[in-house]
């Protein structure tokens, strides 16, 4: 009981002590349905025992979201929380994997809109049009392990900017430091404008022509394709520009960066998790882990 009380503290989970209980209440039904589906497939039919019979789950379900939130925040080995909860290491690892998938499917919360969780780019654009807000889009790189020598696609993880193996995460935020959506992680060599196109942002621009998206200097192609919608900061000018233009451009760039900084704050909030600073595990797990982190962080920011 002492270990359970300590692990639920905000210092370990990064969210308030009451939030894991809310997550447990929300995820209990889909987790139970998934567990029953696995049992049904394993035994090849319906169970013969009455409801409630059989072995009891350890740890109890309310502890599973807590352990899942602790793991990416501190990157503790699985035996540590399993030891504090009194279960085997394999049990803690399996529980973390199950809850991670459920958290990744929840999506991100919207401020002042309880129950609204955009899960696609179209959902985010529809919310922005209904609320009349500008969207901010930006990407960040997460360092990952170097692929094995001789494996195909090895260079795809090395971007030209950081010169190290990374995967790129793209986030969309509103006018506050609140994440509205994160897309699937891509190999670091892919430009985030290309990743945004692959996620369907071009289609969203077509269906929501009155929604503006603030971008950084690295997306001139999107600005060229969708003028007036994809907004990037003005160029720095050159010697042939008139003096009044040269004086106005720094102020315009400052106003743009003051608005665009909110999505960078949202990304920085995600990377306070130790696992998302430098990923040392399997490269197929970062996408689900990143979305599993972004959802509870957006809940915390929404509820204050």
Short mmCIF file of C-alpha atoms in Angstrom, two decimals:
data_model
loop_
_atom_site.label_atom_id
_atom_site.label_comp_id
_atom_site.label_asym_id
_atom_site.label_seq_id
_atom_site.Cartn_x
_atom_site.Cartn_y
_atom_site.Cartn_z
CA UNK A 1 0.00 0.00 0.00
CA UNK A 2 2.87 2.38 0.75
CA UNK A 3 4.44 1.64 -2.64
CA UNK A 4 1.12 2.20 -4.41
CA UNK A 5 0.58 5.53 -2.65
CA UNK A 6 4.08 6.75 -3.50
CA UNK A 7 3.96 5.66 -7.15
CA UNK A 8 0.72 7.60 -7.74
CA UNK A 9 2.39 10.88 -6.71
CA UNK A 10 2.78 13.60 -9.32
CA UNK A 11 6.57 13.40 -9.05
CA UNK A 12 6.43 9.91 -10.56
CA UNK A 13 3.50 10.13 -13.00
CA UNK A 14 3.70 13.80 -14.06
CA UNK A 15 -0.05 14.27 -13.53
CA UNK A 16 -2.23 14.93 -10.51
CA UNK A 17 -2.92 12.14 -8.03
CA UNK A 18 -6.63 12.06 -8.99
CA UNK A 19 -5.98 11.67 -12.71
CA UNK A 20 -4.89 7.98 -12.68
CA UNK A 21 -8.20 7.08 -11.06
CA UNK A 22 -10.05 8.88 -13.87
CA UNK A 23 -7.93 7.07 -16.45
CA UNK A 24 -8.64 3.75 -14.77
CA UNK A 25 -12.38 4.41 -14.88
CA UNK A 26 -12.21 5.37 -18.57
CA UNK A 27 -9.98 2.50 -19.71
CA UNK A 28 -11.43 -0.32 -17.59
CA UNK A 29 -14.18 -1.27 -20.05
CA UNK A 30 -12.02 -1.41 -23.24
CA UNK A 31 -9.26 -3.21 -21.35
CA UNK A 32 -11.71 -5.80 -20.02
CA UNK A 33 -13.16 -6.25 -23.51
CA UNK A 34 -9.68 -6.78 -24.99
CA UNK A 35 -8.74 -9.23 -22.24
CA UNK A 36 -11.96 -11.19 -22.75
CA UNK A 37 -11.31 -11.25 -26.49
CA UNK A 38 -7.86 -12.76 -25.95
CA UNK A 39 -9.27 -15.38 -23.59
CA UNK A 40 -12.06 -16.22 -26.03
CA UNK A 41 -9.53 -16.72 -28.83
CA UNK A 42 -7.23 -18.81 -26.64
CA UNK A 43 -9.91 -21.24 -25.48
CA UNK A 44 -11.72 -21.29 -28.84
CA UNK A 45 -15.15 -20.36 -27.52
CA UNK A 46 -17.16 -18.86 -24.69
CA UNK A 47 -16.11 -19.45 -21.10
CA UNK A 48 -17.92 -21.93 -18.91
CA UNK A 49 -17.33 -20.17 -15.62
CA UNK A 50 -19.72 -17.59 -14.30
CA UNK A 51 -18.80 -13.91 -14.41
CA UNK A 52 -16.37 -13.01 -11.63
CA UNK A 53 -14.99 -16.53 -11.20
CA UNK A 54 -11.35 -17.45 -11.69
CA UNK A 55 -8.05 -15.89 -10.67
CA UNK A 56 -7.85 -12.26 -9.61
CA UNK A 57 -5.75 -9.85 -11.61
CA UNK A 58 -2.52 -8.63 -10.06
CA UNK A 59 -1.82 -5.79 -9.98
CA UNK A 60 -5.32 -4.38 -9.68
CA UNK A 61 -6.37 -2.37 -12.71
CA UNK A 62 -6.02 1.06 -11.10
CA UNK A 63 -2.29 0.40 -10.67
CA UNK A 64 -1.73 -0.36 -14.35
CA UNK A 65 -2.15 3.23 -15.69
CA UNK A 66 0.18 4.43 -12.92
CA UNK A 67 2.96 2.04 -13.94
CA UNK A 68 2.42 2.91 -17.62
CA UNK A 69 2.81 6.64 -16.92
CA UNK A 70 5.91 6.15 -14.78
CA UNK A 71 7.79 4.14 -17.38
CA UNK A 72 8.26 6.84 -20.09
CA UNK A 73 8.68 9.65 -17.56
CA UNK A 74 11.65 8.13 -15.70
CA UNK A 75 12.59 5.18 -17.95
CA UNK A 76 12.81 2.93 -14.92
CA UNK A 77 13.49 -0.76 -15.58
CA UNK A 78 10.33 -2.83 -15.49
CA UNK A 79 11.42 -4.78 -12.38
CA UNK A 80 11.36 -1.59 -10.25
CA UNK A 81 7.61 -0.76 -10.35
CA UNK A 82 6.81 -4.49 -10.49
CA UNK A 83 8.74 -4.97 -7.24
CA UNK A 84 6.92 -2.09 -5.54
CA UNK A 85 3.56 -3.49 -6.64
CA UNK A 86 4.45 -7.04 -5.59
CA UNK A 87 4.21 -8.70 -9.02
CA UNK A 88 6.61 -10.40 -11.40
CA UNK A 89 8.59 -8.39 -13.97
CA UNK A 90 6.81 -10.04 -16.89
CA UNK A 91 3.45 -9.08 -15.39
CA UNK A 92 4.50 -5.43 -15.14
CA UNK A 93 5.84 -5.43 -18.71
CA UNK A 94 2.65 -6.96 -20.09
CA UNK A 95 0.46 -4.52 -18.16
CA UNK A 96 2.46 -1.56 -19.48
CA UNK A 97 2.11 -2.72 -23.08
CA UNK A 98 -1.65 -3.22 -22.78
CA UNK A 99 -2.35 0.19 -21.24
CA UNK A 100 0.06 1.98 -23.60
CA UNK A 101 -2.04 0.91 -26.56
CA UNK A 102 -5.26 2.11 -24.94
CA UNK A 103 -3.75 5.47 -24.03
CA UNK A 104 -2.45 5.94 -27.57
CA UNK A 105 -5.95 5.49 -29.00
CA UNK A 106 -7.58 8.10 -26.75
CA UNK A 107 -6.35 11.17 -28.61
CA UNK A 108 -5.74 14.57 -27.03
CA UNK A 109 -8.15 16.65 -24.98
CA UNK A 110 -9.52 20.06 -26.00
CA UNK A 111 -9.59 22.95 -23.49
CA UNK A 112 -13.05 23.74 -22.12
CA UNK A 113 -14.61 20.90 -24.13
CA UNK A 114 -14.95 17.86 -21.85
CA UNK A 115 -15.33 14.63 -23.77
CA UNK A 116 -14.09 16.09 -27.08
CA UNK A 117 -10.93 14.29 -28.25
CA UNK A 118 -9.84 14.86 -31.90
CA UNK A 119 -8.27 11.72 -33.31
CA UNK A 120 -7.67 12.71 -36.94
CA UNK A 121 -6.43 15.78 -38.76
CA UNK A 122 -9.94 16.44 -40.07
CA UNK A 123 -11.24 16.49 -36.48
CA UNK A 124 -8.63 19.09 -35.50
CA UNK A 125 -9.38 21.30 -38.52
CA UNK A 126 -13.12 21.05 -37.87
CA UNK A 127 -12.60 22.11 -34.27
CA UNK A 128 -10.38 25.02 -35.38
CA UNK A 129 -13.02 26.23 -37.84
CA UNK A 130 -15.81 25.95 -35.27
CA UNK A 131 -13.83 27.84 -32.62
CA UNK A 132 -12.16 30.30 -35.02
CA UNK A 133 -8.60 29.57 -33.91
CA UNK A 134 -5.28 29.36 -35.73
CA UNK A 135 -3.43 26.08 -35.65
CA UNK A 136 0.31 25.71 -35.07
CA UNK A 137 2.30 22.84 -36.57
CA UNK A 138 5.84 21.87 -35.72
CA UNK A 139 8.07 18.78 -35.50
CA UNK A 140 10.81 17.52 -33.22
CA UNK A 141 13.32 14.70 -33.39
CA UNK A 142 13.71 11.86 -30.89
CA UNK A 143 17.07 10.14 -30.85
CA UNK A 144 16.77 6.38 -31.37
CA UNK A 145 19.15 3.44 -31.57
CA UNK A 146 21.17 3.05 -34.74
CA UNK A 147 19.83 0.30 -37.04
CA UNK A 148 21.98 -2.78 -37.56
CA UNK A 149 24.67 -2.42 -40.22
CA UNK A 150 23.61 -3.74 -43.59
CA UNK A 151 19.88 -3.39 -42.90
CA UNK A 152 17.88 -1.62 -45.60
CA UNK A 153 16.76 1.92 -44.88
CA UNK A 154 19.51 2.59 -42.38
CA UNK A 155 20.20 6.10 -43.67
CA UNK A 156 16.53 7.06 -43.44
CA UNK A 157 16.94 7.71 -39.69
CA UNK A 158 19.80 10.23 -40.06
CA UNK A 159 18.59 13.79 -40.80
CA UNK A 160 20.85 16.41 -42.29
CA UNK A 161 20.38 18.75 -39.34
CA UNK A 162 21.20 16.68 -36.26
CA UNK A 163 23.51 14.11 -37.88
CA UNK A 164 22.30 11.31 -35.61
CA UNK A 165 19.64 8.62 -35.73
CA UNK A 166 16.24 10.11 -34.97
CA UNK A 167 12.53 9.65 -35.46
CA UNK A 168 10.43 12.74 -36.11
CA UNK A 169 7.20 13.56 -34.28
CA UNK A 170 4.81 16.25 -35.55
CA UNK A 171 2.37 18.00 -33.25
CA UNK A 172 -0.54 20.38 -33.83
CA UNK A 173 -1.47 22.89 -31.14
CA UNK A 174 -3.91 25.75 -30.73
CA UNK A 175 -3.40 29.28 -29.45
CA UNK A 176 -2.49 27.90 -26.02
CA UNK A 177 0.29 25.47 -25.07
CA UNK A 178 -2.10 22.55 -25.60
CA UNK A 179 -1.48 19.64 -27.94
CA UNK A 180 -4.47 18.86 -30.14
CA UNK A 181 -2.96 16.01 -32.15
CA UNK A 182 0.26 14.07 -32.73
CA UNK A 183 0.83 12.04 -35.86
CA UNK A 184 2.69 8.81 -36.46
CA UNK A 185 6.45 9.06 -35.99
CA UNK A 186 8.54 9.07 -39.15
CA UNK A 187 12.23 8.34 -39.83
CA UNK A 188 14.27 11.44 -39.03
CA UNK A 189 15.47 12.03 -42.59
CA UNK A 190 11.93 12.83 -43.75
CA UNK A 191 11.15 16.55 -43.65
CA UNK A 192 8.25 17.45 -41.40
CA UNK A 193 6.46 19.15 -44.32
CA UNK A 194 6.56 15.84 -46.19
CA UNK A 195 5.40 14.01 -43.08
CA UNK A 196 2.50 16.46 -42.74
CA UNK A 197 1.50 15.86 -46.37
CA UNK A 198 1.61 12.10 -45.81
CA UNK A 199 -0.70 12.55 -42.83
CA UNK A 200 -3.28 14.26 -45.06
CA UNK A 201 -2.80 17.92 -44.22
CA UNK A 202 -3.18 18.82 -47.90
CA UNK A 203 -6.63 17.23 -47.93
CA UNK A 204 -7.53 19.12 -44.74
CA UNK A 205 -6.48 22.39 -46.39
CA UNK A 206 -8.85 21.65 -49.27
CA UNK A 207 -11.84 20.80 -47.09
CA UNK A 208 -11.26 23.62 -44.58
CA UNK A 209 -10.06 26.60 -46.65
CA UNK A 210 -10.79 29.12 -43.88
CA UNK A 211 -8.44 27.53 -41.30
CA UNK A 212 -4.94 29.01 -41.01
CA UNK A 213 -1.90 27.00 -39.91
CA UNK A 214 1.23 28.73 -38.64
CA UNK A 215 4.48 27.05 -39.74
CA UNK A 216 8.17 27.78 -39.37
CA UNK A 217 10.76 28.75 -41.98
CA UNK A 218 11.24 25.15 -43.06
CA UNK A 219 7.91 24.82 -44.88
CA UNK A 220 8.03 27.13 -47.93
CA UNK A 221 6.52 24.36 -50.04
CA UNK A 222 3.31 24.28 -48.02
CA UNK A 223 3.10 28.07 -48.16
CA UNK A 224 3.51 27.95 -51.93
CA UNK A 225 0.85 25.24 -52.32
CA UNK A 226 -1.69 26.86 -49.96
CA UNK A 227 -1.09 30.66 -49.88
CA UNK A 228 -3.06 32.37 -47.16
CA UNK A 229 -3.63 29.12 -45.24
CA UNK A 230 -0.09 27.90 -44.59
CA UNK A 231 1.51 30.94 -42.97
CA UNK A 232 5.28 31.14 -42.58
CA UNK A 233 7.37 34.09 -41.31
CA UNK A 234 8.46 36.61 -43.94
CA UNK A 235 11.95 36.42 -45.35
CA UNK A 236 14.79 38.40 -43.83
CA UNK A 237 15.19 40.57 -46.91
CA UNK A 238 18.31 41.60 -48.80
CA UNK A 239 20.30 44.70 -49.60
CA UNK A 240 18.03 45.72 -52.47
CA UNK A 241 14.93 45.90 -50.25
CA UNK A 242 13.67 49.36 -49.24
CA UNK A 243 14.62 50.50 -45.70
CA UNK A 244 11.01 50.47 -44.48
CA UNK A 245 10.67 46.84 -45.60
CA UNK A 246 13.85 45.85 -43.81
CA UNK A 247 12.58 47.51 -40.62
CA UNK A 248 9.13 45.93 -40.79
CA UNK A 249 10.25 42.36 -41.43
CA UNK A 250 11.93 41.74 -38.03
CA UNK A 251 8.78 42.90 -36.26
CA UNK A 252 6.61 40.65 -38.44
CA UNK A 253 8.91 37.67 -37.76
CA UNK A 254 8.74 38.40 -34.03
CA UNK A 255 4.93 38.47 -34.08
CA UNK A 256 4.87 35.19 -35.97
CA UNK A 257 7.31 33.47 -33.60
CA UNK A 258 5.33 34.73 -30.59
CA UNK A 259 2.29 32.86 -31.91
CA UNK A 260 4.15 29.80 -33.15
CA UNK A 261 6.03 29.29 -29.86
CA UNK A 262 2.98 27.63 -28.28
CA UNK A 263 3.42 24.41 -30.28
CA UNK A 264 7.11 24.35 -29.37
CA UNK A 265 6.14 24.61 -25.70
CA UNK A 266 3.78 21.66 -26.21
CA UNK A 267 6.57 19.58 -27.75
CA UNK A 268 8.92 20.53 -24.92
CA UNK A 269 6.30 19.36 -22.44
CA UNK A 270 6.30 15.94 -24.10
CA UNK A 271 10.08 15.67 -24.05
CA UNK A 272 10.26 16.15 -20.32
CA UNK A 273 9.78 12.39 -20.35
CA UNK A 274 13.17 10.73 -20.23
CA UNK A 275 12.29 8.06 -22.79
CA UNK A 276 11.39 10.73 -25.38
CA UNK A 277 14.75 12.48 -25.00
CA UNK A 278 16.71 9.42 -26.09
CA UNK A 279 14.90 6.22 -26.99
CA UNK A 280 16.93 3.11 -26.20
CA UNK A 281 14.30 0.43 -26.80
CA UNK A 282 12.73 -1.12 -29.90
CA UNK A 283 12.08 1.34 -32.73
CA UNK A 284 8.56 0.03 -33.35
CA UNK A 285 7.36 1.25 -29.92
CA UNK A 286 8.03 5.05 -30.01
CA UNK A 287 4.85 5.98 -31.98
CA UNK A 288 2.49 4.38 -29.47
CA UNK A 289 4.54 5.64 -26.53
CA UNK A 290 4.55 9.22 -27.84
CA UNK A 291 0.78 9.28 -28.32
CA UNK A 292 0.31 7.63 -24.92
CA UNK A 293 2.30 10.49 -23.38
CA UNK A 294 0.62 13.30 -25.33
CA UNK A 295 -2.90 12.31 -24.27
CA UNK A 296 -2.44 12.48 -20.45
CA UNK A 297 -0.34 15.65 -20.85
CA UNK A 298 -3.20 17.32 -22.71
CA UNK A 299 -5.60 16.16 -19.98
CA UNK A 300 -3.39 17.72 -17.33
CA UNK A 301 -3.14 21.02 -19.19
CA UNK A 302 -6.88 21.08 -19.84
CA UNK A 303 -7.85 20.54 -16.23
CA UNK A 304 -5.09 22.81 -14.94
#
